[in-house]
CSV table of C-alpha atoms in Angstrom, one decimal:
chain,number,residue,atom,x,y,z
A,1,MET,CA,-131.0,-163.6,-4.0
A,2,ASN,CA,-128.2,-165.9,-2.8
A,3,MET,CA,-128.6,-168.8,0.3
A,4,ALA,CA,-126.5,-170.4,2.6
A,5,VAL,CA,-128.2,-173.3,4.1
A,6,ASP,CA,-127.2,-175.3,7.6
A,7,ALA,CA,-129.9,-175.4,9.8
A,8,LEU,CA,-131.9,-171.9,9.1
A,9,PRO,CA,-131.5,-170.4,5.6
A,10,VAL,CA,-130.0,-167.1,5.0
A,11,MET,CA,-130.7,-164.4,2.7
A,12,THR,CA,-127.5,-162.4,1.6
A,13,ALA,CA,-127.1,-159.3,-0.7
A,14,PRO,CA,-127.3,-160.2,-4.5
A,15,PRO,CA,-125.3,-160.7,-7.1
A,16,GLU,CA,-122.8,-162.4,-4.3
A,17,LYS,CA,-121.9,-165.4,-2.8
A,18,ALA,CA,-122.2,-166.0,0.5
A,19,TYR,CA,-119.2,-166.6,2.2
A,20,PHE,CA,-118.3,-168.1,5.6
A,21,LYS,CA,-115.4,-169.5,7.2
A,22,ASN,CA,-115.7,-171.8,11.0
A,23,LYS,CA,-113.7,-170.4,13.6
A,24,GLU,CA,-113.0,-171.2,17.2
A,25,PHE,CA,-114.2,-168.0,19.5
A,26,SER,CA,-113.2,-167.9,23.2
A,27,GLY,CA,-115.3,-165.1,24.9
A,28,THR,CA,-117.6,-164.1,28.0
A,29,SER,CA,-121.0,-162.8,28.1
A,30,GLU,CA,-121.5,-158.9,28.1
A,31,ASN,CA,-123.0,-158.6,31.6
A,32,ASP,CA,-123.7,-154.3,31.5
A,33,ALA,CA,-126.8,-154.3,31.2
A,34,ASP,CA,-127.0,-150.9,29.8
A,35,LYS,CA,-124.4,-151.8,27.2
A,36,THR,CA,-126.2,-154.9,26.1
A,37,LYS,CA,-129.8,-152.6,25.4
A,38,LYS,CA,-127.8,-150.4,23.3
A,39,ILE,CA,-125.8,-153.3,21.6
A,40,THR,CA,-129.4,-155.0,21.1
A,41,ASP,CA,-131.2,-151.9,19.9
A,42,SER,CA,-128.2,-151.0,17.6
A,43,VAL,CA,-128.5,-154.2,16.1
A,44,SER,CA,-132.5,-154.4,15.2
A,45,GLN,CA,-132.1,-150.8,13.8
A,46,PHE,CA,-129.0,-152.3,11.6
A,47,PHE,CA,-131.2,-155.5,10.8
A,48,LYS,CA,-134.2,-153.0,9.8
A,49,ALA,CA,-132.2,-151.2,7.2
A,50,TYR,CA,-130.2,-154.6,6.0
A,51,TYR,CA,-133.7,-155.7,4.9
A,52,GLU,CA,-135.6,-153.4,4.0
A,53,GLN,CA,-133.6,-149.9,3.3
A,54,ASN,CA,-131.0,-148.7,1.0
A,55,GLN,CA,-127.7,-148.8,1.1
A,56,THR,CA,-127.3,-145.2,2.5
A,57,GLN,CA,-129.4,-146.4,5.8
A,58,ILE,CA,-127.1,-149.3,5.8
A,59,ASP,CA,-123.5,-147.8,5.5
A,60,TYR,CA,-125.4,-145.4,8.4
A,61,PHE,CA,-124.8,-148.5,11.2
A,62,LEU,CA,-121.6,-150.1,9.7
A,63,VAL,CA,-117.7,-149.3,11.0
A,64,ASP,CA,-115.7,-147.5,8.3
A,65,GLY,CA,-114.4,-150.0,5.9
A,66,ALA,CA,-117.0,-152.1,6.5
A,67,ASP,CA,-118.4,-153.7,3.5
A,68,ILE,CA,-121.9,-155.5,3.9
A,69,LYS,CA,-124.7,-155.3,1.6
A,70,GLY,CA,-128.1,-155.4,2.1
A,71,ALA,CA,-130.7,-158.2,1.6
A,72,GLY,CA,-132.4,-155.6,-1.5
A,73,GLN,CA,-135.4,-154.2,0.3
A,74,LYS,CA,-137.1,-157.4,-0.5
A,75,PHE,CA,-137.9,-158.4,3.2
A,76,SER,CA,-139.6,-156.8,6.2
A,77,PHE,CA,-137.8,-157.2,9.7
A,78,ASN,CA,-140.1,-158.5,11.9
A,79,LYS,CA,-138.1,-159.0,15.4
A,80,ILE,CA,-135.5,-160.3,16.9
A,81,ASP,CA,-135.9,-163.4,18.5
A,82,ARG,CA,-132.9,-164.4,20.6
A,83,ILE,CA,-129.4,-162.4,21.2
A,84,ASN,CA,-126.3,-163.2,23.0
A,85,ILE,CA,-123.6,-160.8,23.3
A,86,TYR,CA,-120.1,-161.9,24.0
A,87,LYS,CA,-117.2,-159.3,24.9
A,88,LEU,CA,-114.2,-159.8,22.5
A,89,SER,CA,-112.1,-156.7,24.0
A,90,ASP,CA,-113.0,-153.3,25.8
A,91,LYS,CA,-115.2,-152.2,22.5
A,92,GLU,CA,-115.6,-155.2,20.5
A,93,PHE,CA,-118.5,-157.7,20.8
A,94,LEU,CA,-119.8,-160.6,19.4
A,95,ALA,CA,-123.9,-160.4,19.0
A,96,ILE,CA,-125.4,-164.0,17.9
A,97,VAL,CA,-128.8,-163.3,16.4
A,98,ASP,CA,-131.9,-165.1,15.7
A,99,LEU,CA,-134.6,-163.1,14.2
A,100,ASN,CA,-137.6,-163.1,12.3
A,101,ILE,CA,-138.7,-161.4,8.8
A,102,ASP,CA,-141.1,-161.2,6.5
A,103,SER,CA,-141.4,-162.6,2.3
A,104,PHE,CA,-144.5,-162.1,1.0
A,105,GLY,CA,-146.6,-162.7,4.0
A,106,ASN,CA,-144.4,-165.9,5.1
A,107,SER,CA,-142.3,-165.7,8.6
A,108,ILE,CA,-138.8,-166.8,7.5
A,109,LYS,CA,-136.0,-167.3,10.8
A,110,GLN,CA,-132.3,-166.2,10.1
A,111,GLY,CA,-129.8,-166.5,12.3
A,112,PHE,CA,-126.5,-164.3,12.0
A,113,ASN,CA,-123.1,-163.5,14.0
A,114,LEU,CA,-122.2,-159.8,13.9
A,115,THR,CA,-119.0,-158.5,15.1
A,116,VAL,CA,-120.1,-154.9,16.7
A,117,VAL,CA,-117.6,-151.9,18.1
A,118,GLN,CA,-118.6,-149.3,20.2
A,119,GLU,CA,-117.2,-145.7,18.7
A,120,GLY,CA,-118.3,-143.0,21.1
A,121,ASP,CA,-121.7,-143.6,22.1
A,122,LYS,CA,-122.5,-145.8,19.4
A,123,PHE,CA,-122.1,-149.3,18.1
A,124,LEU,CA,-121.4,-150.2,14.7
A,125,VAL,CA,-121.3,-153.7,12.9
A,126,LYS,CA,-118.1,-154.7,11.9
A,127,THR,CA,-118.6,-157.9,10.2
A,128,LEU,CA,-122.0,-159.9,9.3
A,129,GLU,CA,-122.0,-163.5,8.9
A,130,PRO,CA,-124.3,-166.4,8.1
A,131,ARG,CA,-124.8,-168.7,11.0
A,132,THR,CA,-122.6,-171.9,10.3
A,133,SER,CA,-121.7,-172.8,13.6
A,134,ASN,CA,-123.1,-172.9,16.8
A,135,ILE,CA,-121.8,-171.6,20.0
A,136,ASP,CA,-122.7,-173.6,23.5
A,137,LEU,CA,-125.3,-171.2,24.2
A,138,ASN,CA,-126.4,-173.2,27.4
A,139,ASN,CA,-123.1,-172.1,29.1
A,140,LYS,CA,-124.9,-170.2,31.7
A,141,SER,CA,-121.8,-169.6,33.9
A,142,ASN,CA,-119.4,-166.4,33.3
A,143,GLU,CA,-116.9,-168.8,31.6
A,144,SER,CA,-115.3,-168.7,28.3
A,145,VAL,CA,-117.6,-170.4,25.5
A,146,LYS,CA,-116.3,-172.2,23.1
A,147,LEU,CA,-117.7,-172.8,19.0
A,148,LEU,CA,-119.0,-176.2,18.4
């Protein structure tokens, strides 16, 4: 098991090392309630597969060419505690996710940034990055937000 630690530990797929790169982000909150619900549902199903299922099930939630390995079926996905969705383009979104998993009866908080792409009526994961920086989530306006 590999770990990247900034504030919350992040479990990543063995045996590869976690990779992260800080970058600037400018985007606006997604305001379409139906689209936000569909993205949230897709992300929740992806994380259930990521933590609990084999690679074939994980690949179902990925865009073609995405190389995201699961956490080795060693954890149980509990729930998403918080998700903020930002529109990058008409069909591409940034989902900032705080979630909770179980490891041998212990609750572990996780934080990820995902790029999600709409393909038809599906929302698929393009990238998964451990949370290494925070975005100003207190910005309640529909203005652009900046990576801190």
